[in-house]
Tab-separated table of C-alpha atoms and ligand atoms in Angstrom:
chain	number	residue	atom	x	y	z
M	7	MET	CA	-13.673	7.953	3.119
M	8	ASN	CA	-13.188	4.574	4.787
M	9	ALA	CA	-10.074	3.756	6.765
M	10	THR	CA	-7.369	1.845	4.909
M	11	ILE	CA	-5.405	-0.499	7.154
M	12	SER	CA	-1.885	-1.206	5.909
M	13	PRO	CA	0.037	-3.623	8.129
M	14	SER	CA	3.808	-3.322	7.768
M	15	ILE	CA	5.528	-6.688	7.372
M	16	LEU	CA	8.925	-5.224	8.373
M	17	ASN	CA	9.106	-7.253	11.570
M	18	CYS	CA	7.083	-10.289	10.584
M	19	ASP	CA	8.575	-13.795	10.462
M	20	ILE	CA	10.217	-13.536	7.058
M	21	GLY	CA	10.897	-17.287	7.068
M	22	ASP	CA	7.156	-17.811	6.754
M	23	LEU	CA	6.257	-14.911	4.491
M	24	ARG	CA	3.108	-16.478	3.052
M	25	GLY	CA	1.845	-17.537	6.482
M	26	GLU	CA	2.453	-14.029	7.836
M	27	LEU	CA	0.654	-12.431	4.878
M	28	GLU	CA	-2.289	-14.746	5.378
M	29	LYS	CA	-2.567	-13.578	8.999
M	30	ILE	CA	-3.290	-10.076	7.679
M	31	SER	CA	-5.438	-11.056	4.713
M	32	GLY	CA	-8.317	-9.016	6.126
M	33	ALA	CA	-6.308	-5.806	5.740
M	34	ASP	CA	-6.487	-3.556	2.678
M	35	VAL	CA	-2.851	-3.718	1.568
M	36	ALA	CA	0.501	-5.079	2.733
M	37	HIS	CA	2.927	-2.217	3.496
M	38	VAL	CA	6.412	-3.321	2.480
M	39	ASP	CA	9.335	-1.222	3.764
M	40	VAL	CA	12.377	-1.065	1.519
M	41	MET	CA	15.502	0.307	3.266
M	42	ASP	CA	18.922	0.763	1.680
M	43	ASN	CA	21.102	1.552	4.714
M	44	HIS	CA	21.838	5.001	3.205
M	45	PHE	CA	18.594	6.953	3.316
M	46	VAL	CA	17.931	5.291	6.677
M	47	PRO	CA	20.366	3.499	8.999
M	48	ASN	CA	18.868	0.077	8.370
M	49	LEU	CA	18.762	-2.488	5.589
M	50	SER	CA	15.644	-4.538	4.926
M	51	TRP	CA	15.113	-6.030	1.465
M	52	GLY	CA	14.732	-4.998	-2.129
M	53	LEU	CA	12.980	-5.849	-5.340
M	54	PRO	CA	13.094	-9.704	-5.207
M	55	VAL	CA	11.294	-9.826	-1.859
M	56	VAL	CA	8.765	-7.225	-2.962
M	57	GLU	CA	8.163	-9.259	-6.129
M	58	ALA	CA	7.575	-12.354	-3.980
M	59	VAL	CA	4.978	-10.497	-1.913
M	60	VAL	CA	3.255	-9.287	-5.084
M	61	LYS	CA	3.307	-12.814	-6.554
M	62	SER	CA	1.851	-14.319	-3.377
M	63	GLY	CA	-1.346	-12.559	-4.433
M	64	VAL	CA	-2.565	-12.289	-0.827
M	65	LEU	CA	-2.914	-8.494	-0.756
M	66	PRO	CA	-2.099	-5.521	-2.980
M	67	VAL	CA	1.368	-4.209	-2.147
M	68	ASP	CA	2.045	-0.700	-0.846
M	69	ALA	CA	5.819	-0.208	-1.275
M	70	HIS	CA	7.458	2.356	1.029
M	71	LEU	CA	10.861	3.177	-0.407
M	72	MET	CA	13.274	4.525	2.210
M	73	ILE	CA	16.090	4.675	-0.308
M	74	GLU	CA	18.360	7.121	-2.026
M	75	ASP	CA	17.874	7.816	-5.712
M	76	PRO	CA	14.207	6.775	-6.003
M	77	ASP	CA	14.238	8.472	-9.423
M	78	ARG	CA	16.217	5.462	-10.571
M	79	TRP	CA	14.676	2.646	-8.508
M	80	ALA	CA	11.026	3.465	-7.855
M	81	PRO	CA	9.840	2.692	-11.418
M	82	LEU	CA	11.037	-0.912	-11.004
M	83	TYR	CA	8.676	-1.335	-8.049
M	84	ALA	CA	5.764	-0.047	-10.125
M	85	GLU	CA	6.744	-2.413	-12.938
M	86	ALA	CA	6.870	-5.276	-10.425
M	87	GLY	CA	3.152	-4.787	-9.844
M	88	CYS	CA	3.014	-2.789	-6.607
M	89	ALA	CA	-0.384	-1.136	-6.263
M	90	SER	CA	1.251	1.954	-4.791
M	91	VAL	CA	4.810	3.187	-4.588
M	92	THR	CA	5.825	5.813	-2.033
M	93	PHE	CA	9.154	7.596	-2.386
M	94	HIS	CA	10.586	10.204	-0.053
M	95	ALA	CA	10.522	13.931	-0.779
M	96	GLU	CA	13.986	14.260	0.793
M	97	ALA	CA	15.495	11.731	-1.611
M	98	ALA	CA	13.832	12.447	-4.951
M	99	HIS	CA	15.695	14.662	-7.403
M	100	ALA	CA	12.620	15.374	-9.536
M	101	PRO	CA	9.524	14.346	-7.550
M	102	LEU	CA	7.076	15.579	-10.133
M	103	ARG	CA	8.715	13.810	-13.027
M	104	LEU	CA	8.976	10.632	-10.967
M	105	ALA	CA	5.312	10.797	-9.909
M	106	ARG	CA	4.258	11.089	-13.543
M	107	GLU	CA	6.463	8.192	-14.563
M	108	LEU	CA	5.001	5.953	-11.842
M	109	HIS	CA	1.474	6.876	-12.908
M	110	ARG	CA	2.350	6.108	-16.512
M	111	ILE	CA	3.564	2.638	-15.462
M	112	GLY	CA	0.312	2.133	-13.598
M	113	SER	CA	0.860	2.390	-9.852
M	114	LYS	CA	-0.545	4.853	-7.405
M	115	VAL	CA	2.000	7.320	-6.084
M	116	GLY	CA	2.809	8.388	-2.541
M	117	LEU	CA	5.103	11.152	-1.353
M	118	GLY	CA	6.799	10.448	1.984
M	119	LEU	CA	7.747	13.169	4.465
M	120	LYS	CA	10.180	12.584	7.325
M	121	PRO	CA	9.201	14.242	10.621
M	122	ALA	CA	11.228	17.415	9.957
M	123	THR	CA	9.950	17.854	6.387
M	124	ASP	CA	6.991	20.192	5.985
M	125	ILE	CA	4.108	19.748	3.545
M	126	ALA	CA	4.185	23.446	2.571
M	127	PRO	CA	6.577	23.146	-0.425
M	128	PHE	CA	4.310	20.467	-1.942
M	129	VAL	CA	0.915	22.076	-1.476
M	130	ASP	CA	0.736	23.325	-5.065
M	131	ILE	CA	1.527	19.894	-6.536
M	132	LEU	CA	-0.688	17.729	-4.303
M	133	SER	CA	-2.778	16.714	-7.323
M	134	GLU	CA	0.253	14.826	-8.700
M	135	PHE	CA	0.031	12.339	-5.817
M	136	ASP	CA	-2.541	9.826	-4.637
M	137	MET	CA	-1.158	9.765	-1.128
M	138	ILE	CA	0.993	11.767	1.274
M	139	LEU	CA	2.815	9.669	3.857
M	140	VAL	CA	3.354	11.633	7.050
M	141	MET	CA	6.011	9.727	8.994
M	142	THR	CA	5.106	9.648	12.674
M	143	VAL	CA	8.549	8.297	13.654
M	144	GLU	CA	11.986	8.816	12.150
M	145	PRO	CA	12.020	6.175	9.421
M	146	GLY	CA	14.271	3.159	9.804
M	147	PHE	CA	12.853	0.881	12.461
M	148	GLY	CA	9.616	-0.592	13.696
M	149	GLY	CA	8.533	-0.435	17.310
M	150	GLN	CA	9.201	3.269	17.941
M	151	SER	CA	6.832	5.683	19.704
M	152	PHE	CA	4.341	7.784	17.761
M	153	ILE	CA	5.469	11.423	17.526
M	154	GLU	CA	2.402	13.440	18.558
M	155	SER	CA	3.784	16.666	17.131
M	156	MET	CA	3.206	15.285	13.623
M	157	LEU	CA	-0.568	15.686	14.010
M	158	PRO	CA	-0.614	19.368	12.959
M	159	LYS	CA	1.108	18.353	9.698
M	160	VAL	CA	-1.574	15.731	9.100
M	161	ARG	CA	-4.204	18.406	9.748
M	162	ARG	CA	-2.569	20.950	7.419
M	163	THR	CA	-2.250	18.342	4.688
M	164	ARG	CA	-5.931	17.414	4.960
M	165	GLU	CA	-6.920	21.090	4.905
M	166	ALA	CA	-4.774	21.752	1.827
M	167	ALA	CA	-6.283	18.729	0.040
M	168	ARG	CA	-9.825	19.842	0.889
M	169	ALA	CA	-9.108	23.395	-0.252
M	170	ALA	CA	-7.905	21.993	-3.578
M	171	GLY	CA	-10.924	19.670	-3.855
M	172	LEU	CA	-8.719	16.575	-3.818
M	173	GLU	CA	-9.581	13.105	-2.450
M	174	LEU	CA	-6.011	12.705	-1.284
M	175	SER	CA	-5.116	9.791	0.916
M	176	ILE	CA	-3.061	10.663	4.009
M	177	GLN	CA	-1.053	7.807	5.455
M	178	VAL	CA	0.531	7.792	8.899
M	179	ASP	CA	3.396	5.383	9.570
M	180	GLY	CA	5.204	4.723	12.831
M	181	GLY	CA	3.885	3.949	16.290
M	182	VAL	CA	0.307	3.533	15.092
M	183	SER	CA	-1.648	1.383	17.569
M	184	ARG	CA	-4.916	1.267	19.501
M	185	ALA	CA	-3.470	4.055	21.638
M	186	THR	CA	-2.733	6.496	18.794
M	187	ILE	CA	-4.887	5.647	15.767
M	188	GLU	CA	-7.904	7.664	16.925
M	189	ARG	CA	-5.944	10.907	17.164
M	190	ALA	CA	-4.396	10.330	13.734
M	191	ALA	CA	-7.851	9.726	12.250
M	192	GLU	CA	-9.206	12.778	14.031
M	193	ALA	CA	-6.429	14.886	12.506
M	194	GLY	CA	-7.324	13.767	8.979
M	195	ALA	CA	-5.418	10.561	8.237
M	196	ASP	CA	-7.317	7.816	6.383
M	197	ASN	CA	-4.521	5.273	5.792
M	198	PHE	CA	-2.849	3.660	8.778
M	199	VAL	CA	0.365	1.650	8.732
M	200	ALA	CA	0.819	-0.577	11.754
M	201	GLY	CA	3.713	-2.988	12.154
M	202	SER	CA	4.294	-4.074	15.723
M	203	ALA	CA	0.711	-3.306	16.782
M	204	VAL	CA	-0.504	-5.968	14.341
M	205	PHE	CA	2.287	-8.542	14.361
M	206	LYS	CA	2.821	-8.497	18.139
M	207	ALA	CA	-0.888	-8.940	18.767
M	208	GLU	CA	-2.084	-12.383	19.790
M	209	ASP	CA	-4.447	-12.403	16.827
M	210	ALA	CA	-3.159	-10.244	13.970
M	211	TYR	CA	-6.326	-10.697	11.913
M	212	ALA	CA	-8.525	-9.462	14.767
M	213	GLU	CA	-6.170	-6.566	15.537
M	214	VAL	CA	-6.586	-5.251	11.986
M	215	GLU	CA	-10.340	-5.138	12.573
M	216	VAL	CA	-9.946	-3.412	15.957
M	217	LEU	CA	-7.743	-0.735	14.364
M	218	ARG	CA	-10.156	-0.333	11.454
M	219	ALA	CA	-13.123	0.187	13.757
M	220	LEU	CA	-11.270	2.739	15.911
M	221	ALA	CA	-10.115	4.664	12.828
M	222	ASN	CA	-13.523	4.672	11.138
M	223	ALA	CA	-15.152	5.947	14.317
M	224	HIS	CA	-12.842	8.967	14.408
M	225	MET	CA	-12.536	9.938	10.752
M	226	HIS	CA	-14.586	12.848	9.517
A	306	LIG	C1	9.556	2.554	9.795
A	306	LIG	C2	8.662	1.902	8.771
A	306	LIG	C3	7.380	1.446	9.319
A	306	LIG	C4	7.480	0.436	10.434
A	306	LIG	C5	6.335	0.701	11.343
A	306	LIG	O1	10.555	3.279	9.191
A	306	LIG	O2	8.376	2.818	7.713
A	306	LIG	O3	6.469	1.029	8.301
A	306	LIG	O4	7.452	-0.903	10.034
A	306	LIG	O5	6.441	-0.092	12.470
A	306	LIG	P1	5.634	0.230	13.820
A	306	LIG	O6	4.168	0.190	13.466
A	306	LIG	O7	6.067	-0.863	14.724
A	306	LIG	O8	6.046	1.601	14.287
A	307	LIG	ZN1	6.785	2.230	6.286
């Protein structure tokens, strides 16, 4: 597996969306955080902005839905052309049915886990997902510190995927930077969301490559 680098545009200069996307054009996908001010205490944007990012055509879009009632809303993001749609385990009423619906529409499907949510209840249905998102901060804001105690969950998820013979992607999101990406890769993550680490860097394009090299050197 090669590292997937997924810069989060949450704190980019939204007034120059295309310019900001072009800065990260060397990344694999653009991670777009949708927040509804109910599932998390913050409001970002919704479908029209995500559609604009898809239409820009700069990068495939990885939508991270931090919203209530994803059963109702997530399919619209798949229909809008997102390459992958991640909904949260804590919010979905019928995660399995929703995963199948998203696959039918044609997107990849991620299952998000807040820090206090374990992977154990989902181990038997891992094959229904393309990706597990292990949140390494409490979702809601960029710029928080990486929670080290999430690494055992990353490890257990990778072990469960291997035991089931699955090429599951494991994404880490929150506080991922030069200082933390190696340990996440070591623990079994292969998909790395980085918001402030990329957009606060002097050269966002180069930072993506630095993160990619660090991750690839520590994945196994
Ligand atoms: C937080 C979002 C993240 C956020 C990451 O709830 O899901 O994607 O943008 O930002 P950093 O990398 O700054 O922690
Ligand atoms: Zn995110």
